[in-house]
PDB file of C-alpha atoms in Angstrom:
ATOM      1  CA  MET L 910       0.000   0.000   0.000  1.00  0.00           C
ATOM      2  CA  ASN L 911       1.396   3.376  -1.071  1.00  0.00           C
ATOM      3  CA  VAL L 912       1.116   5.932   1.759  1.00  0.00           C
ATOM      4  CA  VAL L 913       1.484   9.680   2.079  1.00  0.00           C
ATOM      5  CA  PHE L 914       1.961  10.529   5.755  1.00  0.00           C
ATOM      6  CA  MET L 915       0.962  13.849   7.336  1.00  0.00           C
ATOM      7  CA  GLY L 916       1.915  14.725  10.909  1.00  0.00           C
ATOM      8  CA  THR L 917       3.893  17.214  12.954  1.00  0.00           C
ATOM      9  CA  PRO L 918       4.592  16.633  16.698  1.00  0.00           C
ATOM     10  CA  ASP L 919       6.171  13.760  18.601  1.00  0.00           C
ATOM     11  CA  PHE L 920       2.743  12.137  18.966  1.00  0.00           C
ATOM     12  CA  SER L 921       2.957  11.218  15.264  1.00  0.00           C
ATOM     13  CA  VAL L 922       6.461   9.759  15.336  1.00  0.00           C
ATOM     14  CA  PRO L 923       5.806   6.195  16.625  1.00  0.00           C
ATOM     15  CA  SER L 924       3.189   5.672  13.903  1.00  0.00           C
ATOM     16  CA  LEU L 925       5.526   6.951  11.188  1.00  0.00           C
ATOM     17  CA  GLU L 926       8.279   4.656  12.435  1.00  0.00           C
ATOM     18  CA  ALA L 927       5.905   1.664  12.539  1.00  0.00           C
ATOM     19  CA  LEU L 928       4.716   2.266   8.970  1.00  0.00           C
ATOM     20  CA  ALA L 929       8.278   2.597   7.727  1.00  0.00           C
ATOM     21  CA  ALA L 930       9.285  -0.661   9.439  1.00  0.00           C
ATOM     22  CA  ASP L 931       6.321  -2.646   8.090  1.00  0.00           C
ATOM     23  CA  GLY L 932       7.098  -4.158   4.708  1.00  0.00           C
ATOM     24  CA  ARG L 933       3.474  -3.927   3.566  1.00  0.00           C
ATOM     25  CA  PHE L 934       3.654  -0.135   3.223  1.00  0.00           C
ATOM     26  CA  THR L 935       5.649   2.272   1.074  1.00  0.00           C
ATOM     27  CA  ILE L 936       5.802   5.863   2.298  1.00  0.00           C
ATOM     28  CA  SER L 937       6.125   8.051  -0.783  1.00  0.00           C
ATOM     29  CA  ALA L 938       6.245  11.374   1.061  1.00  0.00           C
ATOM     30  CA  VAL L 939       5.885  12.931   4.484  1.00  0.00           C
ATOM     31  CA  TYR L 940       4.070  16.243   4.898  1.00  0.00           C
ATOM     32  CA  THR L 941       4.653  18.276   8.034  1.00  0.00           C
ATOM     33  CA  GLN L 942       4.452  21.862   9.285  1.00  0.00           C
ATOM     34  CA  PRO L 943       7.186  24.363   8.374  1.00  0.00           C
ATOM     35  CA  ASP L 944      10.118  24.838  10.751  1.00  0.00           C
ATOM     36  CA  LYS L 945       9.291  27.368  13.490  1.00  0.00           C
ATOM     37  CA  PRO L 946      11.259  29.615  15.856  1.00  0.00           C
ATOM     38  CA  VAL L 947      11.411  28.120  19.351  1.00  0.00           C
ATOM     39  CA  GLY L 948      12.477  29.514  22.720  1.00  0.00           C
ATOM     40  CA  ARG L 949      13.646  32.917  23.802  1.00  0.00           C
ATOM     41  CA  LYS L 950      16.371  32.958  21.156  1.00  0.00           C
ATOM     42  CA  ARG L 951      13.792  32.058  18.462  1.00  0.00           C
ATOM     43  CA  ILE L 952      15.942  29.304  16.994  1.00  0.00           C
ATOM     44  CA  MET L 953      14.399  27.790  13.855  1.00  0.00           C
ATOM     45  CA  THR L 954      13.477  24.239  14.803  1.00  0.00           C
ATOM     46  CA  PRO L 955      12.144  21.411  12.616  1.00  0.00           C
ATOM     47  CA  PRO L 956       9.049  19.437  13.673  1.00  0.00           C
ATOM     48  CA  ASP L 957       9.640  16.041  15.282  1.00  0.00           C
ATOM     49  CA  VAL L 958       8.111  14.321  12.254  1.00  0.00           C
ATOM     50  CA  LYS L 959      10.578  16.006   9.907  1.00  0.00           C
ATOM     51  CA  VAL L 960      13.512  14.893  12.047  1.00  0.00           C
ATOM     52  CA  CYS L 961      12.191  11.317  12.079  1.00  0.00           C
ATOM     53  CA  ALA L 962      11.404  11.271   8.345  1.00  0.00           C
ATOM     54  CA  GLU L 963      14.866  12.492   7.405  1.00  0.00           C
ATOM     55  CA  LYS L 964      16.464   9.812   9.581  1.00  0.00           C
ATOM     56  CA  LEU L 965      14.355   7.249   7.730  1.00  0.00           C
ATOM     57  CA  GLY L 966      15.422   8.669   4.367  1.00  0.00           C
ATOM     58  CA  LEU L 967      11.910   9.763   3.393  1.00  0.00           C
ATOM     59  CA  GLN L 968      10.918  12.701   1.200  1.00  0.00           C
ATOM     60  CA  VAL L 969       9.698  15.635   3.305  1.00  0.00           C
ATOM     61  CA  ARG L 970       7.372  18.435   2.217  1.00  0.00           C
ATOM     62  CA  GLN L 971       6.527  21.485   4.371  1.00  0.00           C
ATOM     63  CA  PRO L 972       3.953  23.628   2.554  1.00  0.00           C
ATOM     64  CA  GLU L 973       2.437  26.625   4.328  1.00  0.00           C
ATOM     65  CA  THR L 974      -0.991  25.460   3.198  1.00  0.00           C
ATOM     66  CA  LEU L 975      -2.629  22.555   1.374  1.00  0.00           C
ATOM     67  CA  ARG L 976      -5.203  24.895  -0.169  1.00  0.00           C
ATOM     68  CA  SER L 977      -3.348  25.202  -3.438  1.00  0.00           C
ATOM     69  CA  ALA L 978      -3.913  23.515  -6.775  1.00  0.00           C
ATOM     70  CA  ASP L 979      -0.159  23.033  -7.110  1.00  0.00           C
ATOM     71  CA  ILE L 980       0.088  21.248  -3.749  1.00  0.00           C
ATOM     72  CA  ALA L 981      -2.906  19.047  -4.559  1.00  0.00           C
ATOM     73  CA  ALA L 982      -1.272  18.138  -7.870  1.00  0.00           C
ATOM     74  CA  GLU L 983       1.996  17.395  -6.083  1.00  0.00           C
ATOM     75  CA  ILE L 984       0.262  15.038  -3.635  1.00  0.00           C
ATOM     76  CA  ALA L 985      -1.626  13.351  -6.473  1.00  0.00           C
ATOM     77  CA  GLY L 986       1.701  12.853  -8.213  1.00  0.00           C
ATOM     78  CA  PHE L 987       2.773  10.490  -5.429  1.00  0.00           C
ATOM     79  CA  CYS L 988      -0.212   8.268  -6.371  1.00  0.00           C
ATOM     80  CA  PRO L 989      -1.118   7.437  -2.753  1.00  0.00           C
ATOM     81  CA  ASP L 990      -3.496   4.587  -2.039  1.00  0.00           C
ATOM     82  CA  ILE L 991      -4.122   6.294   1.298  1.00  0.00           C
ATOM     83  CA  ILE L 992      -3.177   9.440   3.192  1.00  0.00           C
ATOM     84  CA  VAL L 993      -2.503   8.956   6.910  1.00  0.00           C
ATOM     85  CA  VAL L 994      -3.015  12.044   9.069  1.00  0.00           C
ATOM     86  CA  ILE L 995      -1.894  12.173  12.720  1.00  0.00           C
ATOM     87  CA  ALA L 996      -1.769  15.545  14.497  1.00  0.00           C
ATOM     88  CA  TYR L 997      -0.783  17.361  11.307  1.00  0.00           C
ATOM     89  CA  GLY L 998      -2.324  20.664  12.342  1.00  0.00           C
ATOM     90  CA  LYS L 999      -3.671  21.708   8.939  1.00  0.00           C
ATOM     91  CA  ILE L1000      -7.074  21.332   7.314  1.00  0.00           C
ATOM     92  CA  LEU L1001      -7.193  19.028   4.298  1.00  0.00           C
ATOM     93  CA  PRO L1002      -9.309  20.532   1.490  1.00  0.00           C
ATOM     94  CA  LYS L1003     -11.707  18.382  -0.527  1.00  0.00           C
ATOM     95  CA  GLU L1004      -9.249  18.340  -3.439  1.00  0.00           C
ATOM     96  CA  VAL L1005      -6.774  16.469  -1.223  1.00  0.00           C
ATOM     97  CA  LEU L1006      -9.355  14.303   0.571  1.00  0.00           C
ATOM     98  CA  ASP L1007     -10.502  12.965  -2.796  1.00  0.00           C
ATOM     99  CA  ILE L1008      -7.044  11.918  -4.052  1.00  0.00           C
ATOM    100  CA  PRO L1009      -6.388   8.505  -2.454  1.00  0.00           C
ATOM    101  CA  LYS L1010      -8.126   5.276  -3.416  1.00  0.00           C
ATOM    102  CA  TYR L1011      -8.960   4.486   0.228  1.00  0.00           C
ATOM    103  CA  GLY L1012      -9.416   8.081   1.326  1.00  0.00           C
ATOM    104  CA  CYS L1013      -7.660   9.896   4.167  1.00  0.00           C
ATOM    105  CA  ILE L1014      -7.410   8.222   7.573  1.00  0.00           C
ATOM    106  CA  ASN L1015      -6.933  10.190  10.770  1.00  0.00           C
ATOM    107  CA  ILE L1016      -5.766   8.839  14.126  1.00  0.00           C
ATOM    108  CA  HIS L1017      -7.310  11.100  16.772  1.00  0.00           C
ATOM    109  CA  GLY L1018      -6.378  11.160  20.469  1.00  0.00           C
ATOM    110  CA  SER L1019      -9.838  10.654  21.953  1.00  0.00           C
ATOM    111  CA  LEU L1020     -12.849   8.357  21.802  1.00  0.00           C
ATOM    112  CA  LEU L1021     -14.888  10.211  19.216  1.00  0.00           C
ATOM    113  CA  PRO L1022     -17.289  11.936  19.092  1.00  0.00           C
ATOM    114  CA  LYS L1023     -15.993  13.167  22.469  1.00  0.00           C
ATOM    115  CA  LEU L1024     -13.270  15.799  22.373  1.00  0.00           C
ATOM    116  CA  ARG L1025     -13.020  16.668  18.726  1.00  0.00           C
ATOM    117  CA  GLY L1026     -10.422  19.336  18.065  1.00  0.00           C
ATOM    118  CA  ALA L1027      -6.861  20.350  18.846  1.00  0.00           C
ATOM    119  CA  ALA L1028      -6.245  19.304  22.475  1.00  0.00           C
ATOM    120  CA  PRO L1029      -8.188  16.092  23.170  1.00  0.00           C
ATOM    121  CA  ILE L1030      -5.607  14.481  25.452  1.00  0.00           C
ATOM    122  CA  GLN L1031      -5.111  17.524  27.658  1.00  0.00           C
ATOM    123  CA  ARG L1032      -8.842  18.252  27.846  1.00  0.00           C
ATOM    124  CA  ALA L1033      -9.631  14.659  28.810  1.00  0.00           C
ATOM    125  CA  VAL L1034      -7.422  15.084  31.879  1.00  0.00           C
ATOM    126  CA  ILE L1035      -8.608  18.600  32.722  1.00  0.00           C
ATOM    127  CA  GLU L1036     -12.265  17.561  32.453  1.00  0.00           C
ATOM    128  CA  GLY L1037     -11.740  14.603  34.764  1.00  0.00           C
ATOM    129  CA  GLU L1038     -12.452  11.846  32.240  1.00  0.00           C
ATOM    130  CA  LYS L1039     -11.769   8.326  33.510  1.00  0.00           C
ATOM    131  CA  ILE L1040     -11.513   6.643  30.101  1.00  0.00           C
ATOM    132  CA  THR L1041     -10.033   7.862  26.831  1.00  0.00           C
ATOM    133  CA  GLY L1042      -8.244   6.362  23.842  1.00  0.00           C
ATOM    134  CA  VAL L1043      -7.540   6.775  20.154  1.00  0.00           C
ATOM    135  CA  THR L1044      -9.911   6.600  17.213  1.00  0.00           C
ATOM    136  CA  ALA L1045      -9.194   5.742  13.591  1.00  0.00           C
ATOM    137  CA  MET L1046     -11.622   7.507  11.278  1.00  0.00           C
ATOM    138  CA  LYS L1047     -12.101   8.269   7.615  1.00  0.00           C
ATOM    139  CA  MET L1048     -11.745  11.997   7.174  1.00  0.00           C
ATOM    140  CA  ASP L1049     -14.380  14.254   5.691  1.00  0.00           C
ATOM    141  CA  ALA L1050     -14.649  18.025   5.347  1.00  0.00           C
ATOM    142  CA  GLY L1051     -15.641  18.539   9.003  1.00  0.00           C
ATOM    143  CA  LEU L1052     -13.459  18.823  12.111  1.00  0.00           C
ATOM    144  CA  ASP L1053     -12.949  15.220  13.303  1.00  0.00           C
ATOM    145  CA  THR L1054     -16.467  14.327  12.117  1.00  0.00           C
ATOM    146  CA  GLY L1055     -15.732  11.421   9.762  1.00  0.00           C
ATOM    147  CA  ASP L1056     -16.947   7.848  10.095  1.00  0.00           C
ATOM    148  CA  MET L1057     -15.136   5.829  12.766  1.00  0.00           C
ATOM    149  CA  ILE L1058     -13.359   2.609  11.769  1.00  0.00           C
ATOM    150  CA  ALA L1059     -11.737   1.420  15.004  1.00  0.00           C
ATOM    151  CA  THR L1060     -11.014   2.558  18.554  1.00  0.00           C
ATOM    152  CA  LEU L1061      -8.666   1.664  21.365  1.00  0.00           C
ATOM    153  CA  GLU L1062      -9.636   2.451  24.971  1.00  0.00           C
ATOM    154  CA  THR L1063      -7.485   3.034  28.041  1.00  0.00           C
ATOM    155  CA  LYS L1064      -8.032   4.196  31.613  1.00  0.00           C
ATOM    156  CA  ILE L1065      -6.656   7.576  32.669  1.00  0.00           C
ATOM    157  CA  LEU L1066      -4.659   6.978  35.832  1.00  0.00           C
ATOM    158  CA  PRO L1067      -5.576   9.115  38.892  1.00  0.00           C
ATOM    159  CA  ASP L1068      -2.285  11.070  38.998  1.00  0.00           C
ATOM    160  CA  GLU L1069      -1.357  10.808  35.318  1.00  0.00           C
ATOM    161  CA  THR L1070      -0.332  14.011  33.565  1.00  0.00           C
ATOM    162  CA  ALA L1071      -1.375  14.965  30.053  1.00  0.00           C
ATOM    163  CA  GLY L1072       2.231  14.454  28.979  1.00  0.00           C
ATOM    164  CA  GLU L1073       2.314  10.923  30.336  1.00  0.00           C
ATOM    165  CA  LEU L1074      -1.045  10.073  28.743  1.00  0.00           C
ATOM    166  CA  PHE L1075       0.140  11.667  25.489  1.00  0.00           C
ATOM    167  CA  ASP L1076       3.133   9.318  25.411  1.00  0.00           C
ATOM    168  CA  ARG L1077       0.993   6.246  26.170  1.00  0.00           C
ATOM    169  CA  LEU L1078      -1.511   7.036  23.430  1.00  0.00           C
ATOM    170  CA  ALA L1079       1.268   7.817  20.951  1.00  0.00           C
ATOM    171  CA  CYS L1080       2.673   4.335  21.562  1.00  0.00           C
ATOM    172  CA  ALA L1081      -0.774   2.734  21.245  1.00  0.00           C
ATOM    173  CA  ALA L1082      -1.618   4.474  17.962  1.00  0.00           C
ATOM    174  CA  PRO L1083       0.653   2.469  15.594  1.00  0.00           C
ATOM    175  CA  ASP L1084      -1.100  -0.869  16.142  1.00  0.00           C
ATOM    176  CA  LEU L1085      -4.509   0.749  15.648  1.00  0.00           C
ATOM    177  CA  LEU L1086      -3.278   2.482  12.507  1.00  0.00           C
ATOM    178  CA  ILE L1087      -1.770  -0.611  10.902  1.00  0.00           C
ATOM    179  CA  ASP L1088      -4.798  -2.773  11.728  1.00  0.00           C
ATOM    180  CA  THR L1089      -7.003  -0.092  10.154  1.00  0.00           C
ATOM    181  CA  LEU L1090      -4.948   0.103   6.977  1.00  0.00           C
ATOM    182  CA  VAL L1091      -4.936  -3.680   6.587  1.00  0.00           C
ATOM    183  CA  SER L1092      -8.721  -3.826   7.070  1.00  0.00           C
ATOM    184  CA  LEU L1093      -9.228  -1.133   4.435  1.00  0.00           C
ATOM    185  CA  GLU L1094      -7.060  -2.960   1.926  1.00  0.00           C
ATOM    186  CA  ASN L1095      -8.688  -6.351   2.446  1.00  0.00           C
ATOM    187  CA  GLY L1096     -12.203  -4.940   2.550  1.00  0.00           C
ATOM    188  CA  THR L1097     -13.093  -5.878   6.126  1.00  0.00           C
ATOM    189  CA  ALA L1098     -13.199  -2.348   7.568  1.00  0.00           C
ATOM    190  CA  GLU L1099     -16.517  -1.339   9.123  1.00  0.00           C
ATOM    191  CA  PHE L1100     -17.595   2.301   9.253  1.00  0.00           C
ATOM    192  CA  THR L1101     -19.676   3.801  12.075  1.00  0.00           C
ATOM    193  CA  LYS L1102     -21.173   7.278  11.855  1.00  0.00           C
ATOM    194  CA  GLN L1103     -20.516   9.589  14.767  1.00  0.00           C
ATOM    195  CA  ASP L1104     -23.403  10.778  16.927  1.00  0.00           C
ATOM    196  CA  ASP L1105     -23.075  14.547  16.621  1.00  0.00           C
ATOM    197  CA  GLU L1106     -25.385  15.081  19.601  1.00  0.00           C
ATOM    198  CA  LYS L1107     -22.769  13.432  21.842  1.00  0.00           C
ATOM    199  CA  SER L1108     -19.861  15.421  20.477  1.00  0.00           C
ATOM    200  CA  THR L1109     -17.703  17.761  22.564  1.00  0.00           C
ATOM    201  CA  TYR L1110     -14.935  20.126  21.530  1.00  0.00           C
ATOM    202  CA  ALA L1111     -11.359  20.203  22.826  1.00  0.00           C
ATOM    203  CA  LYS L1112     -10.206  23.759  22.223  1.00  0.00           C
ATOM    204  CA  PRO L1113      -6.463  24.533  22.271  1.00  0.00           C
ATOM    205  CA  LEU L1114      -4.884  25.284  25.635  1.00  0.00           C
ATOM    206  CA  SER L1115      -3.861  28.844  26.470  1.00  0.00           C
ATOM    207  CA  LYS L1116      -1.533  30.406  29.041  1.00  0.00           C
ATOM    208  CA  GLU L1117      -4.404  32.603  30.204  1.00  0.00           C
ATOM    209  CA  GLU L1118      -6.459  29.660  31.481  1.00  0.00           C
ATOM    210  CA  ALA L1119      -3.534  28.149  33.376  1.00  0.00           C
ATOM    211  CA  VAL L1120      -4.126  30.347  36.456  1.00  0.00           C
ATOM    212  CA  ILE L1121      -5.443  28.377  39.441  1.00  0.00           C
ATOM    213  CA  ASP L1122      -8.700  29.366  41.112  1.00  0.00           C
ATOM    214  CA  TRP L1123      -8.375  28.040  44.661  1.00  0.00           C
ATOM    215  CA  SER L1124     -12.140  28.325  45.212  1.00  0.00           C
ATOM    216  CA  LEU L1125     -12.577  25.280  42.968  1.00  0.00           C
ATOM    217  CA  SER L1126     -12.503  21.789  44.421  1.00  0.00           C
ATOM    218  CA  ALA L1127      -9.195  20.049  45.017  1.00  0.00           C
ATOM    219  CA  GLN L1128     -10.120  17.472  42.366  1.00  0.00           C
ATOM    220  CA  GLN L1129     -10.773  20.157  39.741  1.00  0.00           C
ATOM    221  CA  ILE L1130      -7.477  21.884  40.504  1.00  0.00           C
ATOM    222  CA  HIS L1131      -5.632  18.550  40.537  1.00  0.00           C
ATOM    223  CA  ASN L1132      -7.085  17.820  37.088  1.00  0.00           C
ATOM    224  CA  LYS L1133      -5.888  21.208  35.818  1.00  0.00           C
ATOM    225  CA  VAL L1134      -2.375  20.697  37.202  1.00  0.00           C
ATOM    226  CA  ARG L1135      -2.179  17.290  35.518  1.00  0.00           C
ATOM    227  CA  GLY L1136      -3.793  18.399  32.263  1.00  0.00           C
ATOM    228  CA  MET L1137      -1.534  21.434  31.831  1.00  0.00           C
ATOM    229  CA  ASN L1138       1.695  19.511  32.391  1.00  0.00           C
ATOM    230  CA  PRO L1139       3.965  19.827  30.394  1.00  0.00           C
ATOM    231  CA  TRP L1140       2.400  22.990  28.842  1.00  0.00           C
ATOM    232  CA  PRO L1141       1.413  25.642  29.723  1.00  0.00           C
ATOM    233  CA  VAL L1142       1.721  24.504  33.395  1.00  0.00           C
ATOM    234  CA  ALA L1143      -0.887  25.593  35.946  1.00  0.00           C
ATOM    235  CA  PHE L1144       0.227  28.455  38.177  1.00  0.00           C
ATOM    236  CA  THR L1145      -0.661  30.604  41.153  1.00  0.00           C
ATOM    237  CA  GLN L1146       0.925  33.692  42.716  1.00  0.00           C
ATOM    238  CA  TYR L1147       3.356  33.690  45.626  1.00  0.00           C
ATOM    239  CA  GLY L1148       5.183  36.770  46.868  1.00  0.00           C
ATOM    240  CA  GLY L1149       4.007  38.706  43.835  1.00  0.00           C
ATOM    241  CA  LYS L1150       5.563  36.218  41.412  1.00  0.00           C
ATOM    242  CA  LYS L1151       4.221  33.405  39.286  1.00  0.00           C
ATOM    243  CA  LEU L1152       4.542  30.000  40.931  1.00  0.00           C
ATOM    244  CA  LYS L1153       4.117  27.108  38.520  1.00  0.00           C
ATOM    245  CA  ILE L1154       2.787  23.851  39.931  1.00  0.00           C
ATOM    246  CA  TYR L1155       4.044  20.791  38.070  1.00  0.00           C
ATOM    247  CA  ALA L1156       2.784  18.064  40.374  1.00  0.00           C
ATOM    248  CA  ALA L1157       0.404  17.712  43.310  1.00  0.00           C
ATOM    249  CA  LYS L1158      -1.841  15.184  44.969  1.00  0.00           C
ATOM    250  CA  LEU L1159      -5.151  15.259  46.812  1.00  0.00           C
ATOM    251  CA  SER L1160      -5.204  15.877  50.550  1.00  0.00           C
ATOM    252  CA  GLN L1161      -7.984  15.871  53.146  1.00  0.00           C
ATOM    253  CA  ARG L1162      -6.977  18.915  55.198  1.00  0.00           C
ATOM    254  CA  SER L1163      -9.303  21.921  55.297  1.00  0.00           C
ATOM    255  CA  GLY L1164      -9.059  25.700  55.471  1.00  0.00           C
ATOM    256  CA  LYS L1165      -9.866  28.856  53.534  1.00  0.00           C
ATOM    257  CA  PRO L1166      -9.376  28.538  49.762  1.00  0.00           C
ATOM    258  CA  GLY L1167      -5.767  29.432  48.970  1.00  0.00           C
ATOM    259  CA  GLU L1168      -4.557  29.113  52.566  1.00  0.00           C
ATOM    260  CA  ILE L1169      -1.356  27.246  53.434  1.00  0.00           C
ATOM    261  CA  VAL L1170      -2.685  24.749  55.974  1.00  0.00           C
ATOM    262  CA  SER L1171       0.498  22.686  56.320  1.00  0.00           C
ATOM    263  CA  LEU L1172       4.174  23.010  55.461  1.00  0.00           C
ATOM    264  CA  ASP L1173       5.303  19.466  56.200  1.00  0.00           C
ATOM    265  CA  PRO L1174       4.115  18.510  53.643  1.00  0.00           C
ATOM    266  CA  PRO L1175       3.029  21.780  51.911  1.00  0.00           C
ATOM    267  CA  VAL L1176      -0.780  21.692  51.567  1.00  0.00           C
ATOM    268  CA  ILE L1177      -3.059  24.396  50.143  1.00  0.00           C
ATOM    269  CA  ALA L1178      -6.760  24.485  50.998  1.00  0.00           C
ATOM    270  CA  CYS L1179      -9.254  24.550  48.137  1.00  0.00           C
ATOM    271  CA  GLY L1180     -12.958  25.304  47.871  1.00  0.00           C
ATOM    272  CA  GLU L1181     -13.491  21.658  48.698  1.00  0.00           C
ATOM    273  CA  GLY L1182     -10.646  19.546  50.106  1.00  0.00           C
ATOM    274  CA  SER L1183      -7.003  20.493  49.697  1.00  0.00           C
ATOM    275  CA  LEU L1184      -3.986  19.866  47.522  1.00  0.00           C
ATOM    276  CA  GLU L1185      -0.510  18.760  48.560  1.00  0.00           C
ATOM    277  CA  LEU L1186       2.078  20.419  46.316  1.00  0.00           C
ATOM    278  CA  LEU L1187       4.897  18.178  45.136  1.00  0.00           C
ATOM    279  CA  SER L1188       6.901  20.070  42.512  1.00  0.00           C
ATOM    280  CA  VAL L1189       6.917  23.827  41.837  1.00  0.00           C
ATOM    281  CA  GLN L1190       8.883  26.533  40.041  1.00  0.00           C
ATOM    282  CA  LEU L1191       8.987  30.177  41.025  1.00  0.00           C
ATOM    283  CA  GLU L1192       9.290  32.695  38.216  1.00  0.00           C
ATOM    284  CA  GLY L1193      12.962  33.047  37.282  1.00  0.00           C
ATOM    285  CA  LYS L1194      14.020  29.992  39.312  1.00  0.00           C
ATOM    286  CA  LYS L1195      14.469  26.264  38.713  1.00  0.00           C
ATOM    287  CA  GLN L1196      11.835  23.618  39.291  1.00  0.00           C
ATOM    288  CA  MET L1197      12.197  22.025  42.729  1.00  0.00           C
ATOM    289  CA  PRO L1198      10.397  19.923  45.354  1.00  0.00           C
ATOM    290  CA  ALA L1199       7.612  22.010  46.880  1.00  0.00           C
ATOM    291  CA  ALA L1200       8.724  21.263  50.452  1.00  0.00           C
ATOM    292  CA  ASP L1201      12.211  22.670  49.689  1.00  0.00           C
ATOM    293  CA  PHE L1202      10.711  25.752  48.067  1.00  0.00           C
ATOM    294  CA  PHE L1203       8.457  26.709  50.975  1.00  0.00           C
ATOM    295  CA  ARG L1204      11.220  25.965  53.466  1.00  0.00           C
ATOM    296  CA  GLY L1205      13.505  28.332  51.579  1.00  0.00           C
ATOM    297  CA  GLN L1206      10.804  30.981  51.471  1.00  0.00           C
ATOM    298  CA  ARG L1207      10.261  30.704  55.240  1.00  0.00           C
ATOM    299  CA  ALA L1208       6.553  30.357  54.603  1.00  0.00           C
ATOM    300  CA  SER L1209       4.147  29.986  57.508  1.00  0.00           C
ATOM    301  CA  VAL L1210       0.881  28.168  58.058  1.00  0.00           C
ATOM    302  CA  GLY L1211      -2.046  30.499  57.555  1.00  0.00           C
ATOM    303  CA  GLU L1212      -0.458  32.440  54.690  1.00  0.00           C
ATOM    304  CA  MET L1213      -2.623  32.925  51.602  1.00  0.00           C
ATOM    305  CA  ILE L1214      -1.242  31.892  48.244  1.00  0.00           C
TER     306      ILE L1214
END
């Protein structure tokens, strides 16, 4: 089966590697986002998929948009039987969707129709979901609205971060993808329409929503801390500076929302329950164990955070 692969971040890499290693598939080209400036020094950095593709000796294309007759003609020139899309980050126009014999297949990081959109893994954690997974679907013109072909479910662990879940789902995706491609080629694939009435949307994360509201329950704040790790990282204020919280766990102590109710270990009261802080980073400083941070700050029980 002749494949054109489209993906950008590290989530896509295990699937690209699996396709390249499987003798049943030929990857004619890899499409990914253009290199982008990263960090304070704005160093131009290639996407993870580009780095992987070049190591595998594959052709790489990085168009600014797919909404071009020339790009559509270029893709058609590779004569793909199928286009595989995993976290590419660009909309495929109808002219591209119609090119392959078997259509365009997307591997999405949720159990559709829940959490369509850009940040399904992070939102699953933030919203307190207990179960998530990956879905293989045939793409159409909508946003993650195509017919489902196969799914893989997994439990979200109580203290699991979005980054940890991201890695687990990335490693689970290749088997689902290859099984889906084989079923399409041998004609055994079954298509199930999504129930739009049950759909939810996973909007992109923003730095603005990372601020912690201590009047919320400890469970809600714990979900936010987990769901926003590794980016943008949930934060509060301490001593007039931003204090990022990388890890925490639920506690049963009580007090006023935002009050330090214990220092050994450091525990902050919430609107309901409390949260023990495990790993923090003060603005301009390094990440460190929360107990060491508060000890160094000479914090006291009863302080508000």
